[in-house]
CSV table of C-alpha atoms and ligand atoms in Angstrom, one decimal:
chain,number,residue,atom,x,y,z
A,1,MET,CA,12.4,36.8,-40.0
A,2,THR,CA,10.6,34.1,-38.4
A,3,VAL,CA,9.6,33.2,-35.3
A,4,PRO,CA,10.8,29.2,-34.3
A,5,PRO,CA,7.6,26.5,-33.5
A,6,ALA,CA,7.7,26.5,-30.0
A,7,ARG,CA,8.1,23.4,-28.1
A,8,ASP,CA,5.9,20.9,-27.6
A,9,PRO,CA,5.1,20.9,-22.7
A,10,LEU,CA,4.4,17.0,-23.6
A,11,ASP,CA,8.2,16.8,-25.2
A,12,ALA,CA,9.6,18.4,-22.3
A,13,ALA,CA,8.5,16.1,-19.7
A,14,LEU,CA,8.7,13.6,-22.2
A,15,ASP,CA,12.6,14.6,-22.1
A,16,ALA,CA,12.7,14.7,-18.2
A,17,ALA,CA,11.1,11.8,-17.1
A,18,ARG,CA,14.5,10.1,-19.0
A,19,ARG,CA,16.9,11.6,-17.9
A,20,HIS,CA,14.8,11.2,-14.0
A,21,LEU,CA,14.2,7.3,-14.5
A,22,ALA,CA,17.5,7.2,-16.6
A,23,ALA,CA,20.2,8.7,-13.4
A,24,LEU,CA,17.6,7.0,-10.8
A,25,PRO,CA,19.6,3.3,-10.5
A,26,GLU,CA,23.3,5.5,-10.0
A,27,ARG,CA,21.6,8.0,-7.7
A,28,PRO,CA,22.0,8.7,-4.0
A,29,VAL,CA,18.5,8.0,-2.2
A,30,ARG,CA,18.6,10.3,0.3
A,31,PRO,CA,17.2,14.2,-1.4
A,32,VAL,CA,19.5,16.1,-1.6
A,33,LYS,CA,18.0,18.9,-1.9
A,34,SER,CA,16.7,20.8,1.1
A,35,ALA,CA,12.7,22.5,1.0
A,36,HIS,CA,14.7,25.7,2.0
A,37,GLU,CA,17.1,25.1,-1.7
A,38,ALA,CA,13.7,24.6,-4.2
A,39,GLY,CA,12.4,27.7,-2.4
A,40,ALA,CA,15.1,30.1,-3.5
A,41,GLN,CA,14.6,28.5,-6.7
A,42,LEU,CA,10.8,29.5,-6.9
A,43,PRO,CA,10.2,32.2,-8.6
A,44,PRO,CA,9.8,35.2,-5.8
A,45,GLU,CA,6.3,35.9,-6.6
A,46,LEU,CA,2.9,34.7,-8.8
A,47,PRO,CA,4.3,36.2,-12.3
A,48,ARG,CA,2.5,38.7,-14.2
A,49,GLY,CA,2.2,37.2,-17.4
A,50,VAL,CA,2.3,34.3,-20.0
A,51,SER,CA,5.3,32.0,-19.8
A,52,ASP,CA,5.9,29.5,-22.5
A,53,PRO,CA,4.5,26.0,-20.9
A,54,ALA,CA,7.6,23.8,-22.6
A,55,ALA,CA,10.0,26.9,-20.4
A,56,VAL,CA,8.1,26.0,-17.4
A,57,ILE,CA,8.1,22.5,-17.6
A,58,ASP,CA,11.6,22.3,-17.7
A,59,SER,CA,12.1,24.5,-15.0
A,60,LEU,CA,9.5,22.0,-12.2
A,61,ALA,CA,11.8,19.6,-13.3
A,62,ASP,CA,14.5,21.8,-12.2
A,63,VAL,CA,13.5,22.6,-9.1
A,64,VAL,CA,12.1,19.1,-8.7
A,65,GLU,CA,16.1,17.7,-9.4
A,66,GLY,CA,17.6,16.3,-6.1
A,67,GLY,CA,14.6,17.2,-4.6
A,68,LEU,CA,12.8,13.6,-3.5
A,69,LEU,CA,13.8,11.0,-1.7
A,70,LEU,CA,14.3,8.7,-4.1
A,71,THR,CA,11.5,6.1,-3.4
A,72,GLY,CA,11.1,4.7,-6.9
A,73,SER,CA,14.9,3.1,-6.5
A,74,PRO,CA,16.2,0.4,-6.4
A,75,ARG,CA,17.8,0.5,-3.9
A,76,PHE,CA,14.7,2.1,-1.5
A,77,PHE,CA,13.5,-0.3,1.4
A,78,GLY,CA,12.5,2.8,3.4
A,79,TRP,CA,8.6,1.5,3.5
A,80,VAL,CA,6.4,-0.5,1.6
A,81,VAL,CA,6.5,1.7,-1.8
A,82,GLY,CA,7.4,0.1,-4.0
A,83,GLY,CA,9.1,1.3,-8.1
A,84,THR,CA,6.8,1.6,-11.6
A,85,LEU,CA,6.6,-0.8,-14.3
A,86,PRO,CA,7.3,1.4,-17.7
A,87,VAL,CA,3.9,0.0,-18.9
A,88,ALA,CA,1.8,1.5,-15.7
A,89,LEU,CA,3.1,4.9,-16.0
A,90,ALA,CA,3.1,5.2,-20.1
A,91,ALA,CA,-0.9,4.3,-19.3
A,92,ASP,CA,-1.1,7.3,-16.5
A,93,TRP,CA,0.5,9.4,-18.5
A,94,LEU,CA,-2.9,8.4,-21.7
A,95,VAL,CA,-5.6,8.8,-18.5
A,96,SER,CA,-4.1,12.5,-17.6
A,97,ALA,CA,-4.5,12.7,-21.9
A,98,TRP,CA,-7.8,11.3,-22.1
A,99,ASP,CA,-9.1,13.7,-18.8
A,100,SER,CA,-11.7,11.8,-18.8
A,101,VAL,CA,-14.6,11.5,-15.5
A,102,GLY,CA,-13.5,8.2,-14.5
A,103,GLY,CA,-17.0,8.2,-12.9
A,104,VAL,CA,-19.1,7.1,-14.8
A,105,SER,CA,-19.3,4.6,-17.7
A,106,ALA,CA,-22.1,7.1,-20.0
A,107,ALA,CA,-17.9,9.5,-19.5
A,108,GLY,CA,-15.5,6.8,-20.8
A,109,PRO,CA,-17.7,3.2,-22.1
A,110,ALA,CA,-14.7,1.9,-22.7
A,111,LEU,CA,-12.3,3.0,-20.3
A,112,ALA,CA,-15.6,1.2,-17.8
A,113,ARG,CA,-15.3,-1.9,-19.0
A,114,LEU,CA,-11.2,-2.0,-19.0
A,115,GLU,CA,-11.9,-0.8,-15.0
A,116,ASP,CA,-14.5,-4.0,-13.9
A,117,GLN,CA,-11.3,-6.3,-16.3
A,118,ALA,CA,-8.7,-5.1,-13.8
A,119,GLY,CA,-11.3,-5.2,-11.0
A,120,ARG,CA,-11.8,-9.2,-11.8
A,121,TRP,CA,-8.3,-9.8,-12.7
A,122,LEU,CA,-7.4,-8.7,-9.8
A,123,LEU,CA,-10.5,-10.9,-7.7
A,124,ASP,CA,-8.9,-14.0,-9.3
A,125,LEU,CA,-5.5,-13.4,-8.2
A,126,LEU,CA,-5.9,-12.0,-5.2
A,127,GLY,CA,-7.5,-15.2,-4.5
A,128,LEU,CA,-10.3,-13.4,-3.8
A,129,PRO,CA,-14.7,-14.7,-4.4
A,130,ALA,CA,-15.2,-14.3,-8.1
A,131,LEU,CA,-18.8,-11.9,-7.5
A,132,SER,CA,-17.1,-9.8,-4.6
A,133,SER,CA,-18.0,-5.9,-6.0
A,134,PHE,CA,-15.2,-4.3,-6.2
A,135,GLY,CA,-13.5,-0.1,-6.2
A,136,PHE,CA,-10.5,1.4,-6.9
A,137,THR,CA,-9.6,4.0,-4.9
A,138,THR,CA,-7.0,6.3,-4.0
A,139,GLY,CA,-4.8,3.7,-1.8
A,140,CYS,CA,-5.9,1.5,1.2
A,141,GLN,CA,-6.6,4.2,3.6
A,142,THR,CA,-9.3,5.0,1.6
A,143,ALA,CA,-10.0,1.4,0.6
A,144,HIS,CA,-10.4,0.4,5.0
A,145,LEU,CA,-13.2,3.9,5.2
A,146,THR,CA,-14.8,2.2,2.0
A,147,ALA,CA,-15.3,-1.3,3.5
A,148,LEU,CA,-15.3,-0.7,6.7
A,149,ALA,CA,-18.5,2.1,5.9
A,150,THR,CA,-19.9,-1.3,4.4
A,151,ALA,CA,-19.8,-3.2,7.8
A,152,ARG,CA,-21.1,0.2,9.1
A,153,HIS,CA,-23.5,-0.4,6.7
A,154,GLU,CA,-24.7,-4.4,7.4
A,155,LEU,CA,-24.0,-5.1,10.9
A,156,LEU,CA,-26.3,-2.3,11.8
A,157,CYS,CA,-29.0,-3.4,8.8
A,158,ARG,CA,-29.2,-6.3,10.0
A,159,ARG,CA,-29.9,-4.9,13.9
A,160,GLY,CA,-33.1,-2.9,12.4
A,161,VAL,CA,-30.7,0.5,11.8
A,162,ASP,CA,-30.6,2.4,8.3
A,163,VAL,CA,-27.4,4.0,9.4
A,164,GLU,CA,-27.0,6.0,5.7
A,165,ARG,CA,-29.9,7.8,6.3
A,166,ALA,CA,-30.5,7.7,10.2
A,167,GLY,CA,-26.4,8.5,11.2
A,168,LEU,CA,-25.3,7.0,14.0
A,169,ARG,CA,-28.0,8.1,16.9
A,170,GLY,CA,-29.5,5.0,18.4
A,171,ALA,CA,-27.8,3.3,17.4
A,172,PRO,CA,-25.4,0.5,18.9
A,173,ALA,CA,-21.3,1.0,19.2
A,174,ILE,CA,-19.5,-1.1,16.9
A,175,ARG,CA,-16.9,-2.4,18.5
A,176,VAL,CA,-13.6,-3.0,15.9
A,177,LEU,CA,-11.0,-6.4,17.0
A,178,ALA,CA,-7.7,-5.9,15.9
A,179,ALA,CA,-3.9,-6.4,16.2
A,180,GLU,CA,-2.2,-3.7,18.6
A,181,ASP,CA,0.3,-3.4,15.8
A,182,ARG,CA,-1.7,-2.9,12.8
A,183,HIS,CA,-1.9,0.2,10.8
A,184,VAL,CA,-2.5,3.5,11.2
A,185,THR,CA,-5.1,4.2,8.7
A,186,VAL,CA,-7.2,1.7,11.0
A,187,ASP,CA,-7.8,3.6,13.2
A,188,ILE,CA,-8.4,6.9,10.8
A,189,ALA,CA,-10.6,5.2,8.5
A,190,LEU,CA,-12.8,4.7,11.7
A,191,ARG,CA,-12.6,8.1,13.1
A,192,TYR,CA,-14.3,9.5,10.0
A,193,LEU,CA,-16.4,6.9,9.6
A,194,GLY,CA,-18.3,8.2,14.0
A,195,ILE,CA,-17.3,4.6,15.2
A,196,GLY,CA,-13.9,6.3,16.9
A,197,SER,CA,-10.5,4.9,17.2
A,198,ASP,CA,-12.4,4.0,21.1
A,199,ALA,CA,-14.1,1.6,20.4
A,200,LEU,CA,-10.7,-0.7,18.9
A,201,THR,CA,-10.1,-3.4,21.4
A,202,PRO,CA,-6.6,-4.0,20.4
A,203,LEU,CA,-5.3,-7.6,20.8
A,204,PRO,CA,-1.6,-8.8,21.6
A,205,SER,CA,0.0,-10.2,19.5
A,206,ASP,CA,2.7,-13.6,19.2
A,207,VAL,CA,6.5,-13.2,18.9
A,208,GLN,CA,5.6,-12.6,15.3
A,209,GLY,CA,2.9,-10.7,15.2
A,210,ARG,CA,-0.1,-12.4,14.5
A,211,VAL,CA,-2.8,-12.3,16.7
A,212,ALA,CA,-3.5,-16.0,18.0
A,213,PRO,CA,-7.4,-16.8,16.6
A,214,GLU,CA,-8.0,-17.7,20.2
A,215,ALA,CA,-7.2,-13.7,21.2
A,216,PHE,CA,-10.0,-13.2,18.8
A,217,ALA,CA,-12.5,-16.0,19.7
A,218,GLN,CA,-12.5,-15.0,23.8
A,219,ALA,CA,-12.3,-10.8,22.6
A,220,LEU,CA,-15.7,-11.1,21.3
A,221,SER,CA,-16.9,-14.0,23.2
A,222,ARG,CA,-17.1,-11.3,25.7
A,223,ASP,CA,-19.9,-9.6,24.4
A,224,PRO,CA,-21.0,-11.4,21.4
A,225,ASP,CA,-24.2,-9.5,20.4
A,226,ALA,CA,-22.5,-6.5,20.8
A,227,PRO,CA,-22.0,-5.4,16.3
A,228,THR,CA,-18.3,-7.1,15.7
A,229,ILE,CA,-15.5,-5.8,12.9
A,230,VAL,CA,-12.5,-8.2,13.3
A,231,LEU,CA,-9.1,-7.2,11.6
A,232,ALA,CA,-6.7,-9.6,10.5
A,233,GLN,CA,-4.0,-8.7,8.8
A,234,ALA,CA,-2.5,-10.1,5.7
A,235,GLY,CA,1.2,-8.6,6.1
A,236,ASN,CA,1.9,-7.1,9.1
A,237,ILE,CA,4.0,-3.9,8.6
A,238,HIS,CA,6.7,-4.9,10.6
A,239,SER,CA,7.4,-7.9,10.1
A,240,GLY,CA,5.1,-9.2,7.3
A,241,ALA,CA,3.3,-12.5,9.3
A,242,PHE,CA,-0.1,-13.4,7.6
A,243,GLU,CA,-3.1,-14.3,10.4
A,244,ASP,CA,-4.0,-17.7,10.0
A,245,PHE,CA,-7.3,-16.9,8.2
A,246,PRO,CA,-9.6,-19.7,8.1
A,247,ARG,CA,-9.3,-20.3,12.0
A,248,ILE,CA,-9.7,-16.9,12.4
A,249,CYS,CA,-13.8,-16.0,9.4
A,250,THR,CA,-14.3,-19.8,11.3
A,251,VAL,CA,-14.4,-17.7,15.2
A,252,ALA,CA,-15.3,-14.6,13.6
A,253,HIS,CA,-18.8,-15.8,11.9
A,254,HIS,CA,-20.1,-18.4,14.3
A,255,ALA,CA,-20.6,-14.9,16.2
A,256,GLY,CA,-22.3,-12.5,13.5
A,257,ALA,CA,-19.3,-10.9,13.2
A,258,TRP,CA,-17.8,-9.3,10.4
A,259,VAL,CA,-14.1,-9.7,9.0
A,260,HIS,CA,-12.1,-7.4,6.9
A,261,VAL,CA,-8.6,-7.9,5.8
A,262,ASP,CA,-5.7,-5.8,5.7
A,263,GLY,CA,-3.9,-6.6,2.4
A,264,ALA,CA,-2.0,-3.6,1.6
A,265,PHE,CA,0.9,-5.8,0.3
A,266,GLY,CA,1.3,-9.0,1.2
A,267,LEU,CA,-2.3,-10.2,-0.3
A,268,TRP,CA,0.0,-10.4,-3.8
A,269,ALA,CA,1.7,-13.3,-2.1
A,270,SER,CA,-1.8,-15.1,-3.4
A,271,ALA,CA,-0.5,-14.3,-7.1
A,272,SER,CA,2.5,-16.1,-6.2
A,273,GLU,CA,2.2,-19.9,-6.1
A,274,SER,CA,4.7,-20.9,-3.7
A,275,LEU,CA,4.0,-18.2,-1.3
A,276,ARG,CA,0.8,-18.0,-1.7
A,277,HIS,CA,-0.1,-20.6,1.8
A,278,LEU,CA,0.7,-17.8,3.1
A,279,THR,CA,-3.0,-15.9,2.5
A,280,ALA,CA,-4.1,-19.6,2.5
A,281,GLY,CA,-8.6,-19.1,3.3
A,282,VAL,CA,-7.9,-15.2,3.3
A,283,GLY,CA,-11.4,-15.6,0.5
A,284,GLN,CA,-13.2,-16.9,3.6
A,285,ALA,CA,-13.7,-12.7,5.1
A,286,ASP,CA,-16.0,-10.2,4.3
A,287,SER,CA,-14.3,-7.2,2.6
A,288,TRP,CA,-10.4,-6.2,2.0
A,289,ALA,CA,-8.2,-3.8,1.1
A,290,THR,CA,-5.2,-3.5,-1.1
A,291,ASP,CA,-3.3,-0.8,-3.1
A,292,ALA,CA,-2.1,-1.2,-6.8
A,293,HIS,CA,0.6,0.9,-6.3
A,294,LYS,CA,2.5,-0.9,-3.7
A,295,VAL,CA,3.5,-4.4,-4.8
A,296,LEU,CA,2.5,-4.6,-8.5
A,297,ASN,CA,4.6,-0.8,-8.9
A,298,THR,CA,2.0,1.1,-10.2
A,299,PRO,CA,2.6,4.6,-9.8
A,300,TYR,CA,0.5,6.2,-7.5
A,301,ASP,CA,-2.0,6.0,-6.3
A,302,CYS,CA,-4.1,4.1,-6.8
A,303,GLY,CA,-6.4,1.3,-3.6
A,304,PHE,CA,-8.0,-1.0,-4.2
A,305,VAL,CA,-10.9,-2.6,-1.9
A,306,ALA,CA,-13.4,-5.9,-2.4
A,307,CYS,CA,-16.3,-7.1,-0.5
A,308,ALA,CA,-17.8,-10.2,-0.5
A,309,LEU,CA,-21.9,-8.1,-0.3
A,310,PRO,CA,-22.0,-6.3,-2.9
A,311,GLU,CA,-25.4,-4.9,-2.0
A,312,ALA,CA,-24.4,-3.8,1.5
A,313,HIS,CA,-20.6,-2.5,-0.4
A,314,ARG,CA,-23.4,-0.4,-2.8
A,315,ALA,CA,-25.8,0.7,0.0
A,316,ALA,CA,-23.0,2.2,1.6
A,317,MET,CA,-21.3,3.7,-1.2
A,318,SER,CA,-23.1,5.0,-3.9
A,319,GLY,CA,-25.3,8.6,-3.8
A,320,THR,CA,-28.6,6.7,-5.0
A,321,GLY,CA,-29.3,5.5,-1.8
A,322,SER,CA,-30.1,2.0,-0.2
A,323,TYR,CA,-30.3,-0.9,-2.4
A,324,VAL,CA,-31.2,-0.3,-5.8
A,325,ALA,CA,-31.3,-2.4,-8.3
A,326,PHE,CA,-27.8,-2.0,-10.3
A,327,ASP,CA,-26.5,-3.5,-13.9
A,328,VAL,CA,-23.1,-5.0,-13.6
A,329,ALA,CA,-22.7,-4.6,-17.0
A,330,GLU,CA,-23.1,-0.4,-17.0
A,331,ARG,CA,-21.1,-0.6,-14.6
A,332,ASP,CA,-20.5,3.6,-12.3
A,333,ALA,CA,-17.0,3.3,-10.9
A,334,ASN,CA,-17.7,5.5,-8.1
A,335,ALA,CA,-20.8,4.2,-6.9
A,336,TRP,CA,-18.0,1.7,-5.3
A,337,VAL,CA,-15.7,4.7,-3.9
A,338,PRO,CA,-15.7,7.7,-1.6
A,339,GLU,CA,-15.0,10.2,-4.9
A,340,TYR,CA,-17.2,11.0,-7.3
A,341,SER,CA,-15.0,12.6,-10.4
A,342,ARG,CA,-11.9,11.1,-10.1
A,343,ARG,CA,-9.3,9.6,-12.7
A,344,ALA,CA,-9.6,6.8,-14.9
A,345,ARG,CA,-7.0,4.7,-12.2
A,346,ALA,CA,-7.0,1.4,-13.2
A,347,ILE,CA,-6.4,1.8,-16.6
A,348,PRO,CA,-2.2,1.6,-15.4
A,349,VAL,CA,-3.3,-1.4,-13.0
A,350,TRP,CA,-4.9,-2.7,-16.5
A,351,ALA,CA,-2.0,-2.0,-18.2
A,352,ALA,CA,0.3,-3.7,-15.4
A,353,LEU,CA,-1.8,-7.3,-15.5
A,354,ARG,CA,-2.2,-6.3,-19.3
A,355,ALA,CA,1.6,-6.9,-19.8
A,356,LEU,CA,2.4,-8.9,-17.2
A,357,GLY,CA,0.0,-11.4,-17.1
A,358,ARG,CA,-0.7,-14.4,-14.5
A,359,SER,CA,3.5,-15.5,-15.0
A,360,GLY,CA,4.7,-12.1,-14.9
A,361,VAL,CA,2.8,-11.2,-11.7
A,362,ASP,CA,3.7,-14.0,-9.9
A,363,ASP,CA,7.4,-13.3,-11.0
A,364,LEU,CA,7.1,-10.1,-9.5
A,365,VAL,CA,6.0,-11.2,-6.6
A,366,THR,CA,8.4,-13.8,-6.1
A,367,GLY,CA,11.0,-11.7,-6.6
A,368,LEU,CA,9.7,-9.6,-4.5
A,369,HIS,CA,9.9,-11.8,-1.5
A,370,GLU,CA,13.8,-13.9,-3.1
A,371,ARG,CA,15.5,-10.7,-2.6
A,372,ALA,CA,14.3,-9.7,1.2
A,373,ARG,CA,15.4,-13.9,1.7
A,374,GLN,CA,18.9,-12.6,0.2
A,375,PHE,CA,19.3,-9.4,2.8
A,376,ALA,CA,18.4,-11.8,5.2
A,377,GLU,CA,21.5,-14.1,4.9
A,378,LEU,CA,23.7,-11.5,4.6
A,379,LEU,CA,22.8,-9.4,7.3
A,380,ALA,CA,21.8,-12.5,10.3
A,381,GLY,CA,25.0,-14.4,11.2
A,382,GLN,CA,27.3,-11.2,10.6
A,383,PRO,CA,29.0,-10.0,14.5
A,384,GLY,CA,27.3,-7.2,16.2
A,385,VAL,CA,24.1,-8.1,13.8
A,386,GLU,CA,20.7,-10.1,14.7
A,387,VAL,CA,17.6,-10.8,11.8
A,388,LEU,CA,14.0,-10.5,14.5
A,389,ASN,CA,12.1,-11.8,11.7
A,390,ASP,CA,11.6,-15.3,9.6
A,391,VAL,CA,11.2,-13.4,7.1
A,392,VAL,CA,8.6,-14.8,5.2
A,393,PHE,CA,7.5,-12.0,2.7
A,394,ASN,CA,8.6,-8.7,1.8
A,395,GLN,CA,10.3,-7.4,5.5
A,396,VAL,CA,13.6,-7.8,7.3
A,397,LEU,CA,13.9,-6.7,10.5
A,398,VAL,CA,16.5,-6.1,12.0
A,399,ARG,CA,19.0,-4.2,14.6
A,400,PHE,CA,22.3,-3.8,15.4
A,401,ASP,CA,24.4,-4.7,18.3
A,402,GLY,CA,21.4,-5.5,21.0
A,403,SER,CA,21.2,-1.5,21.2
A,404,ASP,CA,18.5,1.0,20.4
A,405,ASP,CA,21.1,3.4,20.6
A,406,LEU,CA,23.1,1.6,18.2
A,407,THR,CA,20.6,1.0,16.1
A,408,ARG,CA,19.6,4.0,15.1
A,409,SER,CA,23.6,5.5,14.4
A,410,VAL,CA,23.5,2.4,11.8
A,411,ILE,CA,20.6,3.9,9.8
A,412,GLU,CA,20.8,7.5,9.4
A,413,LYS,CA,25.4,7.0,8.5
A,414,ALA,CA,23.1,4.4,6.1
A,415,GLN,CA,20.8,7.0,4.7
A,416,ASN,CA,23.7,9.6,5.3
A,417,ASP,CA,26.0,7.9,2.9
A,418,GLY,CA,23.0,8.0,0.0
A,419,VAL,CA,23.6,4.0,-1.7
A,420,LEU,CA,20.0,2.5,0.5
A,421,TRP,CA,17.3,4.0,2.4
A,422,LEU,CA,16.0,2.3,5.1
A,423,GLY,CA,13.8,3.2,7.7
A,424,GLY,CA,14.1,2.5,11.8
A,425,SER,CA,10.2,2.0,13.9
A,426,VAL,CA,9.8,0.1,17.6
A,427,TRP,CA,9.5,-3.3,17.5
A,428,ARG,CA,8.6,-5.5,20.7
A,429,ASP,CA,10.0,-2.5,22.8
A,430,GLN,CA,13.2,-2.2,20.6
A,431,VAL,CA,14.2,0.1,17.7
A,432,VAL,CA,14.8,-1.9,14.6
A,433,ALA,CA,15.5,-1.1,11.1
A,434,ARG,CA,12.9,-1.8,9.2
A,435,ILE,CA,13.9,-3.1,5.1
A,436,SER,CA,10.4,-3.8,2.6
A,437,VAL,CA,11.4,-5.1,-0.3
A,438,CYS,CA,8.5,-3.6,-2.6
A,439,ASN,CA,9.8,-3.0,-5.8
A,440,HIS,CA,10.3,-4.6,-9.5
A,441,ALA,CA,13.8,-3.1,-10.5
A,442,THR,CA,15.6,-3.9,-6.8
A,443,THR,CA,17.8,-6.3,-8.4
A,444,ALA,CA,20.4,-9.7,-5.9
A,445,ALA,CA,22.8,-7.0,-7.0
A,446,ASP,CA,20.9,-4.1,-5.8
A,447,VAL,CA,20.7,-6.0,-1.7
A,448,GLU,CA,23.7,-7.1,-2.6
A,449,ARG,CA,25.5,-3.4,-2.6
A,450,SER,CA,22.7,-3.0,-0.2
A,451,ALA,CA,23.9,-5.2,2.7
A,452,ASP,CA,27.5,-4.4,1.8
A,453,ALA,CA,26.3,-0.6,2.6
A,454,LEU,CA,24.3,-2.0,5.5
A,455,LEU,CA,27.0,-3.2,7.3
A,456,ALA,CA,29.7,-1.2,6.9
A,457,ALA,CA,27.9,1.7,8.8
A,458,ALA,CA,27.3,-0.7,11.1
A,459,ARG,CA,31.1,-1.7,11.6
A,460,GLN,CA,30.8,2.7,11.7
A,461,ALA,CA,28.8,2.8,14.1
A,462,MET,CA,30.3,0.5,16.3
A,463,ASP,CA,34.2,1.3,16.0
A,464,VAL,CA,32.5,5.0,17.1
A,465,GLN,CA,31.3,3.3,20.6
A,466,THR,CA,33.8,1.0,21.1
A,467,ALA,CA,36.6,4.1,20.9
A,468,THR,CA,34.9,6.8,23.1
B,1,PLP,C1,0.6,0.9,3.8
B,1,PLP,C2,-0.2,1.2,4.0
B,1,PLP,C3,-1.7,1.1,3.9
B,1,PLP,C4,-2.0,2.6,4.2
B,1,PLP,O1,-1.7,2.5,2.3
B,1,PLP,P1,-2.0,3.8,1.7
B,1,PLP,O2,-2.5,2.9,0.0
B,1,PLP,O3,-0.7,4.4,2.2
B,1,PLP,O4,-3.3,4.3,1.9
B,1,PLP,C5,-2.2,0.4,5.3
B,1,PLP,N1,-1.7,-0.7,5.8
B,1,PLP,C6,-0.9,-0.8,5.1
B,1,PLP,C7,-0.6,-2.6,6.4
B,1,PLP,C8,-0.1,-0.9,5.0
B,1,PLP,O5,1.3,-1.2,4.0
């Protein structure tokens, strides 16, 4: 009797991945399997002995099948998530296969060189100073942590405090000026850094979600000696609006403040010729945080941080102490980010950029904006439908029948229907549906189909309301 050769678990994974990706465009976007149902498919206990690896992969794919909100669907508009470019996914698989300690160049000289090139390409595409230092983080959360640690280092160093050695004992309190509607990850980073979220002075923003440079100037003049971080947004989390970077940087730098930019998705406007005006002057800031796993459509997880002061960046993040002379040719990735051992997460970025080139990235970013505009045009002016923001980038805010309840019920109906998925939020004290276009695979036909489904849900909700 001959034993059949064991199936390779890599083949099982490739098959399962292909099945998933092929079905993605036509699946209901919402999950169709609950956590409870998935749990019922799991072995009740830790198995006593070994199992066939390929069979384990098959059953893993089976358990997850249906149990995902399909954020990779071309009709997912719920949060700024983004799909995955096949070339980036393939590179990500190789990163796992190499299983290299991505943090130190000695472990992977070739990987270090690729990360270096990916970082320089990003600085170029994002309109940031070519001599900035950079790091590839798990996401924008960790990018904020890194940038704000660098700001903390520099602001306190200028006041004679070595925060890496002494901690915050005896240091003057750092103050942070930021828009009242900012991403929560900024507050979380401040908590981790011992600056505390109480250090935040929230500033009011205008009808589109921009803080006026004068508001920053006024707040700065209130306590001119306090070490201060000014947070500007490239892409308001709701409206997608961009702040006036040249003027904000001028007033902040005049007052000796550090300017950090949350550009998780919006910083990518710099890579589009037709949208570049939105980020004009952004390069005058001191640090920037963004994501590759959103607009660039690489798989999770990959964020990017850049700093205009490499020495401060390195002093804040590296384990080797302040101001050690460093040799760029021997760049160790882990000197610029919080992680020590880490996956070589810059490699999928390199592959995506290498495949798209400058024009491909421009088309990707510009395409997201065009789809968002199309969405807004299909919705605006329909009975009872109001688009609340200028669609400058990829975000569309919609309200139905001027009513919180009705807007909530339209969102719920659309989610259950499954053609698209979008989320709700609160904007200017009103419930809104928030549409984020972030997937390279979203076509004009997807937007048409989604707008139709959303308008049908709105008609149903309004009919129910009239009937009751
Ligand atoms: C998504 C997002 C973040 C957080 O990014 P993660 O990659 O999830 O850590 C921060 N700021 C803005 C504006 C975002 O959209």
